[in-house]
Each structure stands twice: as C-alpha cells, then as structure tokens.
Tab-separated table of C-alpha atoms and ligand atoms in Angstrom:
chain	number	residue	atom	x	y	z
B	255	UNK	CA	-12.275	-14.851	-1.818
B	256	UNK	CA	-8.695	-14.877	-0.543
B	257	UNK	CA	-6.183	-14.133	-3.317
B	258	UNK	CA	-2.474	-14.847	-3.522
B	259	UNK	CA	-0.173	-11.966	-2.622
B	260	UNK	CA	2.657	-11.376	-5.092
B	261	UNK	CA	6.052	-10.956	-3.422
B	262	UNK	CA	9.391	-9.402	-4.371
B	263	UNK	CA	11.108	-9.879	-6.843
B	264	UNK	CA	8.056	-10.767	-8.996
B	265	UNK	CA	8.050	-8.351	-11.996
B	266	UNK	CA	4.274	-7.877	-11.757
B	267	UNK	CA	4.968	-5.525	-8.840
B	268	UNK	CA	6.757	-3.183	-11.296
B	269	UNK	CA	3.672	-2.770	-13.525
B	270	UNK	CA	1.988	0.622	-13.699
B	271	UNK	CA	-1.651	0.375	-12.646
B	272	UNK	CA	-4.431	1.853	-14.806
B	273	UNK	CA	-7.298	4.188	-13.951
B	274	UNK	CA	-10.590	2.541	-12.990
B	275	UNK	CA	-13.308	3.485	-15.504
B	276	UNK	CA	-16.248	1.468	-14.216
B	277	UNK	CA	-17.479	1.493	-10.626
B	278	UNK	CA	-19.259	-1.810	-11.107
B	279	UNK	CA	-19.736	-5.151	-9.377
B	280	UNK	CA	-16.329	-6.392	-10.573
B	281	UNK	CA	-14.687	-3.483	-8.713
B	282	UNK	CA	-16.703	-4.248	-5.572
B	283	UNK	CA	-15.643	-7.917	-5.722
B	284	UNK	CA	-12.001	-6.838	-6.135
B	285	UNK	CA	-12.266	-4.529	-3.082
B	286	UNK	CA	-13.952	-7.261	-1.003
B	287	UNK	CA	-11.265	-9.805	-1.994
B	288	UNK	CA	-8.505	-7.318	-1.205
B	289	UNK	CA	-9.945	-6.739	2.275
B	290	UNK	CA	-10.273	-10.468	3.013
B	291	UNK	CA	-6.720	-11.115	1.778
B	292	UNK	CA	-5.204	-8.183	3.692
B	293	UNK	CA	-6.850	-9.185	6.986
B	294	UNK	CA	-5.847	-12.864	6.741
B	295	UNK	CA	-2.227	-11.766	6.122
B	296	UNK	CA	-2.239	-9.269	9.029
B	297	UNK	CA	-1.870	-6.206	6.813
B	298	UNK	CA	-3.049	-2.631	7.299
B	299	UNK	CA	-2.809	-1.619	3.639
B	300	UNK	CA	-2.945	-3.315	0.248
B	301	UNK	CA	-2.797	-2.194	-3.387
B	302	UNK	CA	-4.563	-4.164	-6.156
B	303	UNK	CA	-1.262	-4.892	-7.955
B	304	UNK	CA	-0.224	-6.967	-4.931
B	305	UNK	CA	-2.889	-9.467	-6.010
B	306	UNK	CA	-1.901	-9.033	-9.680
B	307	UNK	CA	-4.654	-6.546	-10.625
B	308	UNK	CA	-3.060	-3.525	-12.324
B	309	UNK	CA	-5.793	-1.063	-11.374
B	310	UNK	CA	-5.585	2.165	-9.356
B	311	UNK	CA	-7.262	0.624	-6.319
B	312	UNK	CA	-5.984	0.447	-2.742
B	313	UNK	CA	-7.329	-0.115	0.746
B	314	UNK	CA	-6.112	1.042	4.146
B	315	UNK	CA	-7.436	-0.172	7.516
B	316	UNK	CA	-5.439	1.265	10.411
B	317	UNK	CA	-5.904	0.019	13.977
B	318	UNK	CA	-7.789	2.474	16.242
B	319	UNK	CA	-6.628	3.979	19.569
B	320	UNK	CA	-7.488	0.699	21.340
B	321	UNK	CA	-5.264	-1.055	18.747
B	322	UNK	CA	-8.267	-2.865	17.258
B	323	UNK	CA	-8.605	-3.164	13.472
B	324	UNK	CA	-12.271	-2.456	12.731
B	325	UNK	CA	-13.883	-2.839	9.298
B	326	UNK	CA	-15.788	0.417	10.006
B	327	UNK	CA	-12.447	2.203	9.705
B	328	UNK	CA	-11.646	0.682	6.283
B	329	UNK	CA	-10.869	3.255	3.611
B	330	UNK	CA	-11.289	2.205	-0.027
B	331	UNK	CA	-9.432	4.446	-2.457
B	332	UNK	CA	-9.868	4.475	-6.243
B	333	UNK	CA	-7.879	6.646	-8.710
B	334	UNK	CA	-6.108	8.711	-6.032
B	335	UNK	CA	-4.190	11.932	-6.711
B	336	UNK	CA	-1.978	13.839	-4.297
B	337	UNK	CA	-2.616	17.593	-4.708
B	338	UNK	CA	-0.249	18.885	-2.044
B	339	UNK	CA	2.596	17.606	0.166
B	340	UNK	CA	3.915	19.200	3.383
B	341	UNK	CA	6.732	18.365	5.780
B	342	UNK	CA	8.650	15.149	6.140
B	343	UNK	CA	8.616	12.216	8.543
B	344	UNK	CA	10.450	8.943	9.123
B	345	UNK	CA	8.647	5.653	9.778
B	346	UNK	CA	9.721	2.009	9.897
B	347	UNK	CA	7.720	0.503	7.025
B	348	UNK	CA	6.910	-3.027	6.016
B	349	UNK	CA	4.998	-4.501	3.081
B	350	UNK	CA	3.063	-7.733	2.526
B	351	UNK	CA	5.000	-8.087	-0.758
B	352	UNK	CA	8.351	-7.897	1.083
B	353	UNK	CA	7.564	-10.151	4.068
B	354	UNK	CA	9.557	-9.890	7.277
B	355	UNK	CA	11.658	-6.916	6.242
B	356	UNK	CA	11.229	-3.503	7.864
B	357	UNK	CA	13.198	-0.317	7.335
B	358	UNK	CA	12.912	3.448	7.866
B	359	UNK	CA	11.479	5.425	4.937
B	360	UNK	CA	11.162	9.207	4.626
B	361	UNK	CA	7.840	10.576	3.345
B	362	UNK	CA	5.753	13.741	3.418
B	363	UNK	CA	4.036	14.059	6.801
B	364	UNK	CA	0.885	15.749	5.456
B	365	UNK	CA	-0.897	15.306	2.128
B	366	UNK	CA	-4.049	16.613	0.451
B	367	UNK	CA	-5.643	14.054	-1.861
B	368	UNK	CA	-8.610	13.375	-4.066
B	369	UNK	CA	-9.944	9.915	-4.825
B	370	UNK	CA	-13.149	8.073	-5.631
B	371	UNK	CA	-15.026	5.688	-3.338
B	372	UNK	CA	-16.415	2.321	-4.544
B	373	UNK	CA	-19.489	4.064	-5.974
B	374	UNK	CA	-17.481	6.624	-7.941
B	375	UNK	CA	-18.135	9.523	-5.551
B	376	UNK	CA	-15.293	12.090	-5.603
B	377	UNK	CA	-13.706	12.729	-2.203
B	378	UNK	CA	-11.150	15.367	-1.184
B	379	UNK	CA	-9.308	14.943	2.132
B	380	UNK	CA	-6.219	15.885	4.123
B	381	UNK	CA	-4.243	13.223	5.959
B	382	UNK	CA	-1.342	13.174	8.401
B	383	UNK	CA	0.214	10.606	10.742
B	384	UNK	CA	0.168	6.928	9.811
B	385	UNK	CA	-2.660	7.418	7.294
B	386	UNK	CA	-0.540	9.829	5.223
B	387	UNK	CA	2.397	7.394	5.330
B	388	UNK	CA	0.260	4.365	4.404
B	389	UNK	CA	-1.406	6.229	1.526
B	390	UNK	CA	1.955	7.289	0.037
B	391	UNK	CA	3.249	3.697	0.429
B	392	UNK	CA	0.173	2.243	-1.335
B	393	UNK	CA	0.197	4.914	-4.072
B	394	UNK	CA	3.812	3.967	-4.844
B	395	UNK	CA	2.546	0.428	-5.606
B	396	UNK	CA	0.259	1.926	-8.291
B	397	UNK	CA	3.392	3.366	-9.958
B	398	UNK	CA	5.169	-0.001	-9.706
B	399	UNK	CA	7.416	1.085	-6.851
B	400	UNK	CA	8.258	-0.701	-3.587
B	401	UNK	CA	9.451	0.930	-0.354
B	402	UNK	CA	12.815	-0.839	-0.651
B	403	UNK	CA	13.502	1.325	-3.734
B	404	UNK	CA	13.283	4.443	-1.546
B	405	UNK	CA	16.017	3.296	0.858
B	406	UNK	CA	19.462	4.868	1.017
B	407	UNK	CA	22.228	3.021	-0.840
B	408	UNK	CA	23.527	1.398	2.372
B	409	UNK	CA	20.105	0.323	3.610
B	410	UNK	CA	19.315	-1.118	0.190
B	411	UNK	CA	22.555	-3.155	0.393
B	412	UNK	CA	21.443	-4.409	3.817
B	413	UNK	CA	18.140	-5.505	2.291
B	414	UNK	CA	19.793	-7.318	-0.656
B	415	UNK	CA	22.123	-9.128	1.756
B	416	UNK	CA	19.249	-10.228	4.012
B	417	UNK	CA	17.146	-11.342	1.051
B	418	UNK	CA	19.962	-13.434	-0.473
B	419	UNK	CA	20.623	-15.042	2.910
B	420	UNK	CA	16.940	-15.888	3.182
B	421	UNK	CA	16.809	-17.447	-0.324
B	422	UNK	CA	19.719	-19.710	0.628
B	423	UNK	CA	18.027	-20.727	3.879
B	424	UNK	CA	14.774	-21.719	2.130
M	642	LIG	C1	1.798	-0.488	4.170
M	642	LIG	O1	1.943	-2.608	5.159
M	642	LIG	C2	2.259	0.427	5.259
M	642	LIG	O2	6.458	-8.090	6.601
M	642	LIG	C3	1.031	-1.675	4.663
M	642	LIG	O3	5.460	-10.288	7.777
M	642	LIG	C4	3.590	0.490	5.579
M	642	LIG	O4	0.287	-3.889	5.918
M	642	LIG	C5	1.373	1.190	5.949
M	642	LIG	C6	3.004	-7.036	7.003
M	642	LIG	C7	4.032	1.344	6.566
M	642	LIG	C8	1.813	2.058	6.944
M	642	LIG	C9	3.135	2.117	7.249
M	642	LIG	C10	4.333	-7.024	6.657
M	642	LIG	C11	2.490	-8.168	7.617
M	642	LIG	C12	2.102	-5.931	6.703
M	642	LIG	C13	5.153	-8.107	6.935
M	642	LIG	C14	1.479	-3.761	5.744
M	642	LIG	C15	4.627	-9.244	7.545
M	642	LIG	C16	3.292	-9.268	7.887
M	642	LIG	C17	2.457	-4.784	6.089
M	643	LIG	CO1	3.303	-2.493	0.242
C-alpha cells in the first residue's frame, strides 16, 4: 500500500522513533509499504517516520553501476547503531520530506554499524560511499532531525528564503 509522505515543516518529523521489539507481520507490512511508497516517489532512502510511523526502521535502495534501481539491492534496516565513524565527505543531499531542495551536507565517509534485518537477525557491516551517506541521513530521521538542520547558517537562510517563496507561489 502506498502511504502519504510527511513533508517539512510537519512536527511529526521531529518525533524520536522507538526501538522495534517485534519482528512480526506488522513490521513486514510496514517495510513493504515503505518500499512501494519510496519507489513511486523516486526515492533511494526512506525512514518510517516519513510515513508517520515512529519506529527505528529505514530502507535504502541505491541504483547500481548501470544506474538501475533493483529490488535485489534493497537494504532493510531495523534498530541501527553506528559503532565507529571515520573521515568526512561532502554530498549534495535531498529528502522526500523536503521536496525539490538540495544542498551540500558534511558527513562521515566511513561507518561501522549494527542493525537487525526484517527477521530480527543481527548484522554488522562497514559502509562507505553513498551508502554511508544515505544511512547517516536516514538515521538522523530516527532522531527527529532533517538534513536542513545540518546546514551552515547561510545555507539554512537560503533554504528558508526558498521555502517561503515557494509557499507564496502555491
Ligand atoms: C536520502 O533521499 C539520501 O527533492 C534519500 O523532488 C540523501 O531519496 C540518500 C527525492 C542523500 C543519499 C544521499 C528528493 C525525490 C529523493 C526530492 C531521497 C524529490 C524527489 C530523495
Ligand atoms: Co530524508
């Protein structure tokens, strides 16, 4: 089922998500709905809070080297923890909850994480490149944070100006 994506400045996006306790059918339905919703909206990552579910659940589905987005490459992440950060990198980020705005954000370039899959199996992995960036972006959603809150003062001003202009236009 396709769900509605919550957009800025909806206060739901500020909620802190809670740990998943049960790896049951309800969780599987949530993950399936998140995937359907993300794909229809042309996303590569989505956190559950973006469809108003305050649970520590996120999905990431990066395009492959041929630039095709394959469901085989979908990563479902439950209750993630970052154990270690290394380096830093700059990437022009976007977010389905802040449509049509993109800006450079600085993040760690390498992370070591643990998380659970949809069946509750514990996984430990290291990520770099776009996967590391996407995972940090999505994990910020679980804390109630958006990428626009990580911008420098001047870039944040630029965002506020653009957003106000857009509200007037609509
Ligand atoms: C998070 O972002 C992310 O404004 C996922 O009009 C960010 O899927 C992962 C999107 C940076 C890696 C790097 C945004 C689609 C999708 C828009 C997204 C839009 C249509 C954003
Ligand atoms: Co986002």
